[in-house]
mmCIF file of C-alpha atoms in Angstrom:
data_model
loop_
_atom_site.group_PDB
_atom_site.id
_atom_site.type_symbol
_atom_site.label_atom_id
_atom_site.label_comp_id
_atom_site.label_asym_id
_atom_site.label_seq_id
_atom_site.Cartn_x
_atom_site.Cartn_y
_atom_site.Cartn_z
ATOM 1 C CA MET A 132 3.599 -20.603 22.979
ATOM 2 C CA ALA A 133 1.455 -22.213 20.604
ATOM 3 C CA ASP A 134 -1.979 -22.983 21.553
ATOM 4 C CA PRO A 135 -2.062 -26.863 22.923
ATOM 5 C CA THR A 136 -6.244 -26.575 22.278
ATOM 6 C CA TYR A 137 -6.468 -26.238 18.896
ATOM 7 C CA THR A 138 -7.197 -29.103 16.555
ATOM 8 C CA PRO A 139 -9.030 -28.039 13.029
ATOM 9 C CA PRO A 140 -11.713 -29.765 12.053
ATOM 10 C CA GLU A 141 -12.341 -31.581 8.952
ATOM 11 C CA VAL A 142 -14.559 -28.324 7.524
ATOM 12 C CA TRP A 143 -14.008 -25.229 8.715
ATOM 13 C CA THR A 144 -16.602 -22.788 9.153
ATOM 14 C CA ASN A 145 -16.796 -19.679 9.655
ATOM 15 C CA ASP A 146 -16.838 -17.908 13.761
ATOM 16 C CA ALA A 147 -16.863 -14.755 13.764
ATOM 17 C CA GLU A 148 -16.239 -13.758 17.576
ATOM 18 C CA ASN A 149 -13.132 -15.204 16.564
ATOM 19 C CA GLY A 150 -11.885 -13.150 14.331
ATOM 20 C CA GLY A 151 -10.001 -10.439 15.845
ATOM 21 C CA ARG A 152 -10.192 -6.594 15.343
ATOM 22 C CA PHE A 153 -11.983 -7.214 11.765
ATOM 23 C CA ALA A 154 -14.226 -9.061 12.768
ATOM 24 C CA ALA A 155 -17.582 -7.169 11.448
ATOM 25 C CA ILE A 156 -16.177 -6.763 7.984
ATOM 26 C CA ASN A 157 -14.322 -10.461 7.195
ATOM 27 C CA ARG A 158 -16.602 -12.607 5.873
ATOM 28 C CA PRO A 159 -15.294 -15.831 3.326
ATOM 29 C CA THR A 160 -17.409 -14.299 0.707
ATOM 30 C CA ALA A 161 -17.503 -11.699 -1.995
ATOM 31 C CA GLY A 162 -19.851 -9.680 -3.545
ATOM 32 C CA ALA A 163 -21.966 -6.453 -2.707
ATOM 33 C CA ARG A 164 -23.342 -6.447 0.842
ATOM 34 C CA GLU A 165 -25.541 -2.815 0.231
ATOM 35 C CA GLU A 166 -26.292 -0.298 -3.074
ATOM 36 C CA LYS A 167 -24.851 2.231 -3.339
ATOM 37 C CA ASP A 168 -22.632 4.274 -5.917
ATOM 38 C CA LEU A 169 -19.279 5.577 -5.412
ATOM 39 C CA PRO A 170 -18.894 9.770 -6.135
ATOM 40 C CA VAL A 171 -17.606 11.033 -9.148
ATOM 41 C CA GLY A 172 -15.971 13.994 -9.903
ATOM 42 C CA GLU A 173 -14.803 16.508 -13.006
ATOM 43 C CA HIS A 174 -11.530 14.314 -13.855
ATOM 44 C CA ALA A 175 -10.738 11.456 -15.835
ATOM 45 C CA LEU A 176 -9.382 9.607 -13.391
ATOM 46 C CA GLN A 177 -11.109 8.911 -10.487
ATOM 47 C CA LEU A 178 -8.596 7.179 -7.426
ATOM 48 C CA TYR A 179 -11.160 4.953 -4.639
ATOM 49 C CA SER A 180 -8.858 4.741 -1.649
ATOM 50 C CA LEU A 181 -7.010 4.908 1.471
ATOM 51 C CA ALA A 182 -3.176 5.783 3.332
ATOM 52 C CA THR A 183 -2.211 2.406 3.345
ATOM 53 C CA PRO A 184 1.135 1.480 2.064
ATOM 54 C CA ASN A 185 -0.553 -0.383 -0.430
ATOM 55 C CA GLY A 186 -3.117 2.734 -1.049
ATOM 56 C CA VAL A 187 0.269 5.173 -0.963
ATOM 57 C CA LYS A 188 1.292 3.485 -4.224
ATOM 58 C CA ALA A 189 -1.049 4.916 -6.313
ATOM 59 C CA THR A 190 -1.456 8.523 -5.174
ATOM 60 C CA ILE A 191 2.872 8.795 -5.211
ATOM 61 C CA MET A 192 2.127 8.006 -8.442
ATOM 62 C CA LEU A 193 -0.584 10.171 -9.631
ATOM 63 C CA GLU A 194 1.626 13.252 -8.120
ATOM 64 C CA GLU A 195 4.370 12.148 -9.000
ATOM 65 C CA LEU A 196 3.007 12.214 -12.908
ATOM 66 C CA LEU A 197 1.321 15.611 -12.124
ATOM 67 C CA GLU A 198 4.965 16.986 -11.083
ATOM 68 C CA ALA A 199 6.894 15.545 -14.041
ATOM 69 C CA GLY A 200 4.032 18.042 -16.093
ATOM 70 C CA PHE A 201 1.767 15.613 -17.262
ATOM 71 C CA SER A 202 -1.400 17.801 -16.981
ATOM 72 C CA GLU A 203 -3.739 14.699 -18.455
ATOM 73 C CA ALA A 204 -2.780 12.666 -14.780
ATOM 74 C CA GLU A 205 -5.621 14.537 -12.906
ATOM 75 C CA TYR A 206 -7.189 12.706 -10.435
ATOM 76 C CA ASP A 207 -9.683 13.198 -7.957
ATOM 77 C CA ALA A 208 -9.354 10.504 -4.563
ATOM 78 C CA TRP A 209 -12.082 9.620 -2.581
ATOM 79 C CA THR A 210 -11.502 7.974 0.699
ATOM 80 C CA VAL A 211 -12.637 4.514 1.209
ATOM 81 C CA ASN A 212 -12.752 3.545 4.968
ATOM 82 C CA ILE A 213 -12.194 -0.457 4.932
ATOM 83 C CA SER A 214 -13.021 -0.334 8.172
ATOM 84 C CA ASP A 215 -16.645 1.040 7.979
ATOM 85 C CA GLY A 216 -16.942 -1.763 5.293
ATOM 86 C CA THR A 217 -17.255 0.352 2.327
ATOM 87 C CA GLN A 218 -14.944 -1.588 0.301
ATOM 88 C CA PHE A 219 -18.683 -3.996 0.105
ATOM 89 C CA THR A 220 -20.764 -1.488 -1.497
ATOM 90 C CA SER A 221 -22.221 -2.366 -5.017
ATOM 91 C CA GLY A 222 -20.358 0.692 -6.898
ATOM 92 C CA PHE A 223 -16.752 -0.340 -5.213
ATOM 93 C CA VAL A 224 -17.012 -3.632 -6.267
ATOM 94 C CA ASP A 225 -17.897 -2.953 -9.874
ATOM 95 C CA VAL A 226 -14.084 -1.587 -9.758
ATOM 96 C CA ASN A 227 -13.103 -3.913 -7.479
ATOM 97 C CA PRO A 228 -14.524 -6.899 -7.726
ATOM 98 C CA ASN A 229 -12.002 -8.140 -5.255
ATOM 99 C CA SER A 230 -13.308 -5.846 -2.270
ATOM 100 C CA LYS A 231 -9.544 -4.146 -2.026
ATOM 101 C CA ILE A 232 -7.978 -0.808 -1.806
ATOM 102 C CA PRO A 233 -7.177 0.951 -4.121
ATOM 103 C CA ALA A 234 -9.576 0.893 -7.186
ATOM 104 C CA LEU A 235 -8.934 3.367 -10.269
ATOM 105 C CA LEU A 236 -10.898 3.643 -12.467
ATOM 106 C CA ASP A 237 -9.915 5.508 -15.791
ATOM 107 C CA CYS A 238 -12.568 7.298 -18.405
ATOM 108 C CA SER A 239 -10.198 9.231 -20.287
ATOM 109 C CA GLY A 240 -11.292 6.988 -23.071
ATOM 110 C CA ALA A 241 -14.372 6.137 -24.880
ATOM 111 C CA GLN A 242 -15.198 3.275 -22.803
ATOM 112 C CA PRO A 243 -14.168 3.620 -19.514
ATOM 113 C CA VAL A 244 -11.704 1.331 -17.631
ATOM 114 C CA ARG A 245 -11.496 -0.147 -14.255
ATOM 115 C CA VAL A 246 -7.811 -1.407 -12.733
ATOM 116 C CA PHE A 247 -7.435 -2.759 -9.511
ATOM 117 C CA GLU A 248 -5.074 -4.455 -7.303
ATOM 118 C CA SER A 249 -2.154 -1.064 -6.819
ATOM 119 C CA GLY A 250 0.646 -3.149 -8.919
ATOM 120 C CA ALA A 251 -1.616 -2.817 -11.683
ATOM 121 C CA ILE A 252 -2.637 0.803 -10.924
ATOM 122 C CA LEU A 253 1.279 1.715 -11.558
ATOM 123 C CA MET A 254 1.515 -0.577 -14.296
ATOM 124 C CA HIS A 255 -1.541 1.351 -15.742
ATOM 125 C CA LEU A 256 -0.519 4.872 -15.149
ATOM 126 C CA ALA A 257 2.788 4.094 -16.338
ATOM 127 C CA GLU A 258 2.755 2.867 -19.989
ATOM 128 C CA LYS A 259 -0.337 5.298 -20.237
ATOM 129 C CA PHE A 260 2.143 7.866 -19.843
ATOM 130 C CA GLY A 261 5.146 6.802 -20.124
ATOM 131 C CA ALA A 262 7.066 7.534 -17.524
ATOM 132 C CA PHE A 263 8.785 5.825 -14.410
ATOM 133 C CA LEU A 264 8.680 2.204 -16.045
ATOM 134 C CA PRO A 265 11.994 1.837 -18.685
ATOM 135 C CA THR A 266 11.808 0.243 -22.176
ATOM 136 C CA ASP A 267 15.247 -0.323 -22.296
ATOM 137 C CA HIS A 268 17.440 -3.486 -21.402
ATOM 138 C CA THR A 269 16.922 -2.226 -17.480
ATOM 139 C CA ARG A 270 12.983 -2.774 -17.820
ATOM 140 C CA ALA A 271 12.964 -6.449 -17.088
ATOM 141 C CA GLU A 272 15.023 -5.056 -13.439
ATOM 142 C CA VAL A 273 11.859 -2.675 -12.811
ATOM 143 C CA LEU A 274 9.704 -5.040 -13.167
ATOM 144 C CA SER A 275 11.412 -7.595 -10.706
ATOM 145 C CA TRP A 276 11.646 -5.534 -8.323
ATOM 146 C CA LEU A 277 7.701 -4.427 -8.712
ATOM 147 C CA PHE A 278 6.553 -7.944 -8.312
ATOM 148 C CA TRP A 279 8.884 -9.211 -5.717
ATOM 149 C CA GLN A 280 7.143 -6.054 -3.547
ATOM 150 C CA ILE A 281 3.587 -7.173 -4.446
ATOM 151 C CA GLY A 282 4.691 -11.059 -3.655
ATOM 152 C CA SER A 283 6.187 -9.588 -0.290
ATOM 153 C CA ALA A 284 3.542 -7.531 1.186
ATOM 154 C CA PRO A 285 0.958 -10.076 2.359
ATOM 155 C CA PHE A 286 4.389 -11.303 4.473
ATOM 156 C CA ILE A 287 4.989 -8.145 6.321
ATOM 157 C CA GLY A 288 1.051 -7.127 6.565
ATOM 158 C CA GLY A 289 -1.819 -9.618 6.848
ATOM 159 C CA GLY A 290 1.942 -12.361 8.450
ATOM 160 C CA PHE A 291 3.563 -9.932 11.195
ATOM 161 C CA GLY A 292 1.887 -7.066 10.993
ATOM 162 C CA HIS A 293 -1.604 -9.155 11.924
ATOM 163 C CA PHE A 294 -0.099 -11.143 14.507
ATOM 164 C CA TYR A 295 1.885 -9.212 16.200
ATOM 165 C CA ALA A 296 -0.271 -5.967 16.420
ATOM 166 C CA TYR A 297 -3.366 -6.885 15.318
ATOM 167 C CA ALA A 298 -5.412 -10.651 16.127
ATOM 168 C CA PRO A 299 -6.753 -11.236 19.083
ATOM 169 C CA GLU A 300 -4.117 -13.469 20.719
ATOM 170 C CA LYS A 301 -0.203 -13.034 20.509
ATOM 171 C CA TYR A 302 1.188 -16.430 19.971
ATOM 172 C CA GLU A 303 4.719 -17.301 19.308
ATOM 173 C CA TYR A 304 5.010 -19.167 16.400
ATOM 174 C CA PRO A 305 3.299 -17.003 13.681
ATOM 175 C CA ILE A 306 5.180 -14.103 15.416
ATOM 176 C CA ASN A 307 8.490 -15.345 15.124
ATOM 177 C CA ARG A 308 7.639 -17.430 11.568
ATOM 178 C CA TYR A 309 6.732 -13.301 10.163
ATOM 179 C CA ALA A 310 9.333 -11.137 12.092
ATOM 180 C CA MET A 311 12.031 -14.147 10.702
ATOM 181 C CA GLU A 312 10.722 -13.038 6.650
ATOM 182 C CA THR A 313 10.322 -9.578 7.256
ATOM 183 C CA LYS A 314 13.565 -9.323 8.274
ATOM 184 C CA ARG A 315 14.934 -11.204 5.190
ATOM 185 C CA LEU A 316 12.689 -9.249 2.735
ATOM 186 C CA PHE A 317 14.786 -6.299 4.873
ATOM 187 C CA ASP A 318 17.658 -7.235 4.096
ATOM 188 C CA VAL A 319 16.851 -8.004 0.824
ATOM 189 C CA ALA A 320 16.604 -5.430 0.369
ATOM 190 C CA ASP A 321 18.750 -3.537 1.504
ATOM 191 C CA GLN A 322 21.730 -5.645 -0.165
ATOM 192 C CA ARG A 323 20.267 -4.282 -3.329
ATOM 193 C CA LEU A 324 20.252 -0.853 -2.075
ATOM 194 C CA ALA A 325 24.130 -0.757 -0.959
ATOM 195 C CA GLN A 326 24.925 -1.826 -5.491
ATOM 196 C CA ALA A 327 21.992 0.542 -6.728
ATOM 197 C CA GLU A 328 20.599 4.135 -5.607
ATOM 198 C CA TYR A 329 17.433 2.008 -6.531
ATOM 199 C CA LEU A 330 15.484 -0.723 -6.542
ATOM 200 C CA GLY A 331 15.719 -0.649 -10.704
ATOM 201 C CA GLY A 332 19.018 0.605 -11.027
ATOM 202 C CA GLY A 333 20.219 4.242 -11.324
ATOM 203 C CA GLU A 334 16.231 5.511 -11.797
ATOM 204 C CA TYR A 335 13.673 6.231 -9.632
ATOM 205 C CA THR A 336 10.526 4.142 -10.693
ATOM 206 C CA VAL A 337 7.340 2.345 -10.058
ATOM 207 C CA ALA A 338 9.129 -0.117 -8.304
ATOM 208 C CA ASP A 339 10.466 2.371 -5.340
ATOM 209 C CA MET A 340 7.138 3.546 -5.407
ATOM 210 C CA ALA A 341 5.387 0.180 -4.487
ATOM 211 C CA ALA A 342 7.659 -1.083 -2.164
ATOM 212 C CA TYR A 343 8.659 3.115 -0.150
ATOM 213 C CA PRO A 344 5.027 3.394 1.465
ATOM 214 C CA TRP A 345 5.442 -0.442 2.995
ATOM 215 C CA MET A 346 9.532 -0.004 4.202
ATOM 216 C CA ALA A 347 9.027 4.036 5.483
ATOM 217 C CA PRO A 348 7.143 3.729 8.120
ATOM 218 C CA PHE A 349 8.876 0.352 9.715
ATOM 219 C CA VAL A 350 11.630 3.276 9.328
ATOM 220 C CA PHE A 351 10.147 5.535 10.798
ATOM 221 C CA GLY A 352 8.370 4.267 13.569
ATOM 222 C CA GLY A 353 4.463 5.093 12.356
ATOM 223 C CA ILE A 354 3.264 0.681 11.737
ATOM 224 C CA TYR A 355 2.704 -1.679 14.158
ATOM 225 C CA GLY A 356 3.301 -0.511 17.428
ATOM 226 C CA GLU A 357 6.920 -0.540 18.033
ATOM 227 C CA ALA A 358 7.940 -3.240 15.274
ATOM 228 C CA ARG A 359 10.488 -0.859 14.162
ATOM 229 C CA LYS A 360 12.399 -2.178 17.828
ATOM 230 C CA PHE A 361 11.306 -5.238 18.112
ATOM 231 C CA LEU A 362 12.443 -6.008 14.294
ATOM 232 C CA SER A 363 16.060 -4.010 14.883
ATOM 233 C CA ILE A 364 14.806 -2.175 11.582
ATOM 234 C CA HIS A 365 17.742 0.823 12.173
ATOM 235 C CA GLU A 366 20.356 -2.377 11.135
ATOM 236 C CA TYR A 367 18.983 -1.577 7.520
ATOM 237 C CA GLU A 368 21.055 1.252 6.711
ATOM 238 C CA ASN A 369 21.019 1.438 3.148
ATOM 239 C CA VAL A 370 17.523 1.044 3.464
ATOM 240 C CA GLU A 371 16.522 4.103 5.724
ATOM 241 C CA ARG A 372 19.392 5.791 3.036
ATOM 242 C CA TRP A 373 16.687 5.066 -0.030
ATOM 243 C CA VAL A 374 13.709 5.814 2.032
ATOM 244 C CA LYS A 375 14.967 8.895 3.678
ATOM 245 C CA GLN A 376 15.549 9.938 -0.501
ATOM 246 C CA ILE A 377 12.483 8.922 -1.430
ATOM 247 C CA SER A 378 10.433 11.545 1.563
ATOM 248 C CA ALA A 379 11.800 13.992 0.082
ATOM 249 C CA ARG A 380 10.401 13.993 -2.916
ATOM 250 C CA PRO A 381 7.556 16.559 -3.086
ATOM 251 C CA ALA A 382 5.092 14.683 -4.525
ATOM 252 C CA VAL A 383 5.938 11.720 -1.918
ATOM 253 C CA ARG A 384 5.057 14.272 0.437
ATOM 254 C CA ARG A 385 1.945 15.170 -0.979
ATOM 255 C CA GLY A 386 1.037 11.158 -1.433
ATOM 256 C CA ARG A 387 1.594 10.531 1.317
ATOM 257 C CA ILE A 388 -1.546 12.269 2.841
ATOM 258 C CA VAL A 389 -4.300 12.002 0.400
ATOM 259 C CA ASN A 390 -7.364 9.336 1.499
ATOM 260 C CA LYS A 391 -5.628 9.871 5.099
ATOM 261 C CA ALA A 392 -8.157 9.356 7.924
ATOM 262 C CA TRP A 393 -6.286 9.729 10.627
ATOM 263 C CA GLY A 394 -3.502 11.252 13.015
ATOM 264 C CA GLU A 395 -3.279 15.303 13.142
ATOM 265 C CA GLU A 396 -5.791 17.367 10.813
ATOM 266 C CA ASP A 397 -3.120 19.220 8.929
ATOM 267 C CA GLU A 398 -1.682 15.942 7.950
ATOM 268 C CA GLN A 399 -4.753 14.624 7.027
ATOM 269 C CA LEU A 400 -6.303 15.270 2.831
ATOM 270 C CA LEU A 401 -9.745 12.502 2.650
ATOM 271 C CA GLU A 402 -10.637 13.906 -0.754
ATOM 272 C CA ARG A 403 -8.011 15.788 -3.480
ATOM 273 C CA HIS A 404 -9.392 17.020 -6.488
ATOM 274 C CA SER A 405 -6.433 19.738 -7.688
ATOM 275 C CA ALA A 406 -3.847 20.478 -5.976
ATOM 276 C CA ALA A 407 -5.896 23.523 -4.395
ATOM 277 C CA ASP A 408 -6.697 21.006 -1.890
ATOM 278 C CA PHE A 409 -2.716 20.909 -0.316
ATOM 279 C CA GLU A 410 -2.894 24.632 0.952
ATOM 280 C CA GLY A 411 -2.209 24.644 4.653
ATOM 281 C CA LYS A 412 -1.591 21.121 4.920
ATOM 282 C CA LYS A 413 1.611 19.764 6.644
ATOM 283 C CA LEU A 414 3.632 18.035 3.622
#
């Protein structure tokens, strides 16, 4: 049911009591709230992240590069707990002024390079190492699917996920609106994957790394409570085939647990500094 009592005011003001689960950290302003430096490890690549779908994109990419033999892709991964507001420390804001994970600091050159936004990180690493992003006529197709995912994520996360799972009150209109859009996006992917093995075509690329962390939890039933049943995700058989195929990749199994701070202890890896950190973990 829609709320018949609310009429938007002429000028919006923030009401912290109406922020729901994230009221303690959500504000309509940017910038640092606390002076605190970020930790720095020994590798040239420093990742500051959390194993949300957007964060997992970066760790899968880094692990895939290592799996492919690019030793210079070794990295240190540090957990940024967004529920505690760690993303608003001065050190993190210096790397990402938008205060969102993931954020990457590339210190391999003469000057450190900051890279923020998950799609930018995927492209930076792909171009840096010459991997998972074709340079021939298929490049445009891969980039199209990469940016399709980047543009789609807000409808699934901030849209469907928020109103279905996190909003303090449940309202029919926004849930229906974003459920429809989420199902439409799954149908787009399902029809594409009926034509091709991967989103970009016949090869596994950054487009798949971007979309997989968002779609796989719906297939496995690990996101937004009963969302898999509510959205009838079982209908998208080609997406399920693709998800299971990618899930079997060793690099993906590793990447999914880096910076994970919930679930079983043997499925978490709060910090990652070398391949040895995965010993004893359930992959």
